[in-house]
Amino acid sequence: MKKHKLRNGIALSIIPQFVLVKWLGSHPEWVETYYSKGLYVAISQFFRWSFGWIPFSVGELLYTMLVLLAIGYLIKKRRHIKARPLHFLRNVLLVVSVFYFTFHLVWGLNYYRRPIAENLAIQDSITGPELDELTKQLIVKTNQLQLELTGDSTAMVQVPYNKNEIFEKTIQGYQDLEQKLPFLQYHRPSIKKSMYSAVSSYLGIGGYLNPFTNEAQVNALTPEFRFPVISGHEIGHQVGYSAENETNFIGYLVTMQHKDPYFQYSAYAYALSHCLSNIARTDEEAFKKWYAQVNEGTKKNYQELRDFYERYENPFEPIFESVFSTFLKANNQADGIQSYGRVVSLLVGYHKKYPI
């Protein structure tokens, strides 16, 4: 009887947990001060110290074990579940409640911290003329770097590093950036190639942070041209930023300010692709005008990415995107999966303050 009361209590605790999280979400300064810059720093560094040295993803092994255990439980207990469905639903709610508590304790409250635009004292909004001006500047810079790296405006840039070397250079980029932006300091690295990169490709995932082990996983099949920005993005989650537009921006920032010209090219071409996509959604003719000014070599890099995405296109990807979008909306990102594209506002704000 006591065991059932305890399980019922844990299962029902999700209600006050939900209320508490939403209440904390209305106090971003508290979350920023006491969680993101306090408790989370200690938690994340502990996990990265514990698992960062291991060459494979401990978190992915744990996920695999949990999935297998869940399948085994459903098979073994199928008659009991059918006979007592309310007990099964209670047990499911218990698991969800424990997951919800642990998720927000070890990482999830970062969704409610103070926006990075406030830390950088930049605007997080955009006008048409501002977008046009940034697009023009990015085209000039991207073309310049593409030509410097290849010596031929029609040649695709080939990043000469393997994935592990890109990881090492990304970590160095964070160490250099820390001198300018101490709130992005990154100690005790833990970034790894995902063991499920093929699955991630079919789901349209470039990488993700395992919040329960604080390991950053990057899709190892991603073309090297885009790999530096994605690596920077996932570390951005580790340093305590959850919103996708903000970690897109952080990935751009650490890669753009890198000493390595291949990283700089990756960053500028990445930012340019977001600006062009933003323009294309509202003005196809303007997009064609800007895109015509991009070097053929960079267009080949973009085609390389399109070919990669098309290779793994499948009918289940929209379902995953819908589920992930719902998850983001439930965690203080009202635009859902579209929040990735909101990085353009931060790019405009940053480069208005710090011109290219």
XYZ file of C-alpha atoms in Angstrom:
356
model
C 0.000 0.000 0.000
C 2.789 2.431 0.923
C 4.548 1.600 -2.334
C 1.424 2.506 -4.338
C 0.956 5.750 -2.396
C 4.549 6.723 -3.104
C 4.182 5.955 -6.805
C 0.915 7.875 -6.964
C 2.552 10.830 -5.241
C 5.515 10.884 -7.633
C 3.220 10.566 -10.650
C 0.965 13.417 -9.511
C 3.923 15.610 -8.586
C 4.211 16.553 -12.244
C 1.397 19.071 -11.694
C 3.178 21.219 -9.061
C 6.434 20.718 -11.001
C 4.844 22.182 -14.115
C 3.455 25.142 -12.150
C 6.846 25.767 -10.510
C 8.727 25.679 -13.819
C 6.309 28.140 -15.427
C 6.543 30.413 -12.387
C 10.346 30.349 -12.551
C 10.038 31.059 -16.260
C 8.415 34.374 -15.415
C 11.546 35.357 -13.454
C 14.394 35.067 -15.988
C 16.776 37.098 -13.814
C 16.437 34.543 -11.027
C 17.021 31.683 -13.434
C 20.028 33.512 -14.894
C 21.628 34.266 -11.525
C 20.894 31.208 -9.440
C 20.556 28.451 -12.008
C 22.299 29.239 -15.334
C 25.277 30.973 -13.696
C 25.117 28.973 -10.480
C 23.749 25.464 -10.051
C 23.908 24.552 -13.735
C 27.609 25.430 -14.009
C 28.460 22.932 -11.263
C 26.140 20.229 -12.626
C 27.340 20.520 -16.220
C 31.025 20.534 -15.328
C 30.547 17.479 -13.112
C 28.954 15.524 -15.948
C 31.538 16.655 -18.497
C 34.342 15.752 -16.080
C 32.724 12.330 -15.551
C 32.012 11.439 -19.188
C 33.995 13.819 -21.413
C 37.132 11.655 -21.439
C 35.242 8.587 -22.682
C 35.615 8.360 -26.498
C 32.036 7.180 -27.110
C 28.690 8.562 -26.003
C 27.647 7.230 -22.609
C 24.311 8.991 -23.004
C 23.496 7.180 -26.235
C 24.260 3.857 -24.590
C 21.915 4.793 -21.745
C 19.194 5.765 -24.229
C 19.655 2.431 -26.011
C 19.386 0.499 -22.750
C 16.271 2.391 -21.688
C 14.552 1.745 -25.007
C 15.377 -1.965 -24.809
C 14.185 -2.133 -21.195
C 10.942 -0.371 -22.136
C 10.320 -2.803 -24.992
C 11.110 -5.734 -22.723
C 8.733 -4.402 -20.064
C 5.884 -4.001 -22.568
C 6.373 -7.548 -23.831
C 6.775 -9.138 -20.408
C 3.934 -7.221 -18.738
C 1.525 -7.116 -21.682
C -1.128 -9.212 -19.906
C -0.842 -7.215 -16.707
C -1.092 -3.966 -18.702
C -4.223 -5.191 -20.458
C -5.776 -6.307 -17.163
C -4.882 -3.162 -15.194
C -4.563 -0.277 -17.662
C -4.893 2.422 -14.980
C -1.845 1.061 -13.155
C 0.079 1.142 -16.427
C -0.958 4.739 -17.093
C 0.073 5.646 -13.551
C 3.494 4.067 -14.115
C 3.890 5.940 -17.396
C 3.039 9.211 -15.651
C 5.522 8.345 -12.903
C 8.310 7.936 -15.476
C 7.297 11.190 -17.181
C 7.289 12.980 -13.827
C 10.791 11.767 -12.947
C 12.016 12.665 -16.442
C 10.459 16.144 -16.219
C 12.086 16.840 -12.846
C 15.510 15.535 -13.865
C 15.467 17.294 -17.237
C 14.806 20.707 -15.724
C 17.246 20.169 -12.866
C 20.231 19.225 -15.037
C 19.630 21.503 -18.048
C 16.067 22.428 -19.007
C 15.679 25.558 -16.866
C 18.115 27.266 -19.232
C 15.132 27.697 -21.578
C 13.950 30.416 -19.203
C 17.181 32.351 -18.662
C 17.819 35.937 -19.742
C 18.126 36.229 -23.558
C 21.637 36.401 -24.961
C 20.741 39.636 -26.750
C 20.557 41.316 -23.341
C 23.953 39.934 -22.311
C 25.461 41.349 -25.498
C 23.372 44.553 -25.398
C 22.210 44.098 -28.995
C 18.807 44.315 -30.647
C 16.847 41.162 -31.393
C 14.647 42.493 -34.170
C 14.973 43.081 -37.881
C 13.779 45.327 -40.701
C 13.918 44.739 -44.454
C 16.674 47.296 -45.126
C 18.750 45.924 -42.242
C 18.466 42.399 -43.646
C 19.454 43.612 -47.120
C 22.489 45.432 -45.751
C 23.697 42.413 -43.782
C 23.122 40.106 -46.754
C 25.238 42.382 -48.951
C 28.069 42.421 -46.401
C 27.935 38.641 -45.941
C 28.093 38.035 -49.693
C 31.202 40.202 -49.967
C 32.897 38.481 -47.015
C 31.917 34.949 -48.071
C 33.061 35.508 -51.651
C 36.326 36.979 -50.418
C 37.103 34.000 -48.197
C 36.012 31.470 -50.811
C 38.410 33.003 -53.339
C 41.259 33.202 -50.825
C 40.862 29.544 -49.869
C 40.546 28.114 -53.375
C 42.070 30.676 -55.737
C 39.141 30.014 -58.066
C 35.679 31.565 -57.633
C 34.084 28.454 -59.153
C 35.797 25.907 -56.866
C 34.023 24.425 -53.866
C 35.828 24.961 -50.557
C 37.153 21.682 -49.166
C 37.794 21.839 -45.416
C 41.138 20.026 -44.907
C 40.379 18.718 -41.397
C 38.751 15.543 -40.160
C 35.876 15.663 -37.658
C 38.064 15.194 -34.565
C 40.367 18.003 -35.684
C 37.325 20.234 -36.122
C 36.266 19.387 -32.556
C 39.705 20.383 -31.260
C 39.676 23.641 -33.205
C 36.147 24.429 -32.000
C 37.215 23.969 -28.376
C 40.173 26.282 -29.029
C 37.759 28.787 -30.540
C 35.754 28.843 -27.321
C 38.903 29.332 -25.264
C 39.809 32.332 -27.424
C 36.257 33.729 -27.320
C 36.209 33.492 -23.530
C 38.659 36.387 -23.412
C 36.037 38.634 -25.034
C 32.854 37.036 -23.698
C 33.480 35.390 -20.301
C 29.855 34.224 -20.042
C 30.564 31.753 -22.883
C 33.514 30.098 -21.134
C 33.754 26.386 -21.830
C 35.778 24.106 -19.584
C 36.018 20.302 -19.395
C 35.099 19.529 -23.048
C 32.718 16.708 -23.886
C 31.874 16.686 -27.584
C 31.562 13.485 -29.598
C 30.419 12.019 -32.888
C 26.998 10.442 -32.537
C 26.841 6.647 -32.764
C 23.459 7.088 -34.413
C 24.542 9.533 -37.106
C 22.667 7.664 -39.849
C 19.456 7.807 -37.805
C 20.090 11.495 -37.089
C 20.504 12.127 -40.813
C 17.157 10.513 -41.601
C 15.550 12.609 -38.845
C 17.195 15.804 -40.093
C 19.298 16.249 -36.935
C 22.708 17.913 -37.134
C 23.477 17.249 -33.490
C 22.029 17.401 -30.003
C 22.955 17.740 -26.355
C 22.184 14.852 -24.035
C 20.935 16.802 -21.001
C 21.410 13.847 -18.637
C 25.135 13.378 -19.315
C 25.933 16.819 -20.773
C 27.606 15.199 -23.791
C 27.359 17.089 -27.071
C 26.699 14.708 -29.971
C 27.298 15.843 -33.546
C 26.082 14.005 -36.643
C 29.333 12.562 -38.021
C 27.922 12.361 -41.561
C 27.472 16.131 -41.811
C 29.633 17.625 -44.597
C 32.844 19.175 -43.231
C 31.811 22.519 -44.707
C 28.986 22.820 -42.133
C 30.550 20.779 -39.319
C 32.352 23.661 -37.493
C 29.179 25.693 -36.969
C 27.182 22.683 -35.778
C 29.950 21.763 -33.324
C 29.915 25.316 -32.009
C 26.116 25.171 -31.777
C 26.108 22.026 -29.626
C 28.761 23.400 -27.268
C 26.555 26.484 -27.033
C 23.941 24.212 -25.443
C 26.573 22.938 -23.019
C 27.532 26.427 -21.840
C 23.918 26.936 -20.833
C 21.868 28.246 -23.746
C 18.836 26.199 -24.746
C 17.024 28.344 -27.313
C 17.914 27.184 -30.822
C 18.213 30.659 -32.332
C 20.684 31.582 -29.583
C 22.839 28.478 -30.006
C 22.761 28.987 -33.782
C 24.114 32.457 -33.103
C 26.738 31.196 -30.645
C 27.862 28.569 -33.158
C 28.237 31.332 -35.730
C 30.018 33.662 -33.303
C 32.696 31.215 -32.140
C 33.310 30.029 -35.706
C 33.315 33.507 -37.251
C 35.860 34.822 -34.727
C 38.103 31.776 -35.119
C 41.662 32.300 -36.317
C 41.265 29.595 -38.950
C 40.002 30.927 -42.321
C 38.143 27.687 -43.076
C 36.131 28.196 -39.894
C 35.487 31.818 -40.822
C 34.236 30.754 -44.238
C 31.957 28.144 -42.689
C 30.502 30.802 -40.385
C 29.917 33.508 -42.998
C 28.450 31.066 -45.514
C 26.174 29.745 -42.749
C 24.942 33.216 -41.788
C 24.455 34.085 -45.458
C 22.334 30.964 -46.032
C 20.006 31.999 -43.186
C 19.678 35.532 -44.532
C 18.972 34.275 -48.054
C 16.379 31.813 -46.736
C 14.712 34.609 -44.802
C 14.527 36.747 -47.924
C 13.287 33.853 -50.087
C 10.288 33.305 -47.805
C 8.910 36.758 -48.580
C 10.466 37.939 -51.855
C 11.580 35.376 -54.445
C 12.839 38.011 -56.882
C 15.000 39.675 -54.232
C 16.416 36.269 -53.313
C 17.378 35.594 -56.941
C 19.063 38.997 -57.144
C 21.190 38.381 -54.059
C 21.939 34.739 -54.842
C 23.255 35.672 -58.290
C 26.037 37.628 -56.551
C 27.316 34.581 -54.635
C 30.446 32.895 -56.011
C 29.862 29.626 -57.870
C 32.189 27.843 -55.451
C 29.978 28.737 -52.490
C 26.908 27.673 -54.450
C 28.579 24.282 -54.870
C 29.050 24.091 -51.095
C 25.348 24.848 -50.646
C 24.533 22.167 -53.215
C 26.681 19.715 -51.263
C 24.442 20.345 -48.236
C 21.256 20.014 -50.269
C 22.483 16.727 -51.726
C 23.221 15.487 -48.202
C 19.732 16.352 -46.937
C 18.050 14.857 -50.016
C 20.027 11.638 -49.630
C 18.399 11.025 -46.256
C 14.978 12.436 -47.022
C 12.178 10.142 -45.853
C 8.419 10.287 -45.156
C 8.884 10.146 -41.368
C 11.016 13.298 -41.078
C 8.004 15.698 -41.044
C 6.519 13.692 -38.165
C 9.713 14.047 -36.152
C 9.897 17.761 -36.966
C 6.308 18.211 -35.752
C 7.046 16.409 -32.479
C 10.271 18.368 -31.946
C 8.489 21.631 -32.757
C 5.883 20.838 -30.097
C 8.679 20.097 -27.614
C 10.286 23.474 -28.315
C 6.973 25.319 -27.938
C 6.445 23.619 -24.583
C 9.876 24.906 -23.527
C 9.464 28.634 -24.031
C 10.182 28.751 -27.796
C 6.890 29.945 -29.228
C 8.085 29.606 -32.842
C 8.840 25.916 -32.415
C 11.207 24.538 -35.028
C 11.013 27.870 -36.864
C 13.023 29.369 -33.979
C 16.208 28.120 -35.678
C 15.684 30.763 -38.364
C 15.273 33.562 -35.824
C 19.055 33.675 -35.619
C 18.886 36.316 -38.380
C 17.629 38.928 -35.900
C 20.612 38.280 -33.645
C 23.001 38.410 -36.609
C 21.606 41.786 -37.642
C 21.775 43.120 -34.084
C 25.315 41.915 -33.553
C 26.700 43.270 -36.810
C 24.988 46.617 -36.333
C 27.048 46.908 -33.160
C 30.129 45.134 -34.535
C 30.307 45.660 -38.334
C 31.830 42.926 -40.491
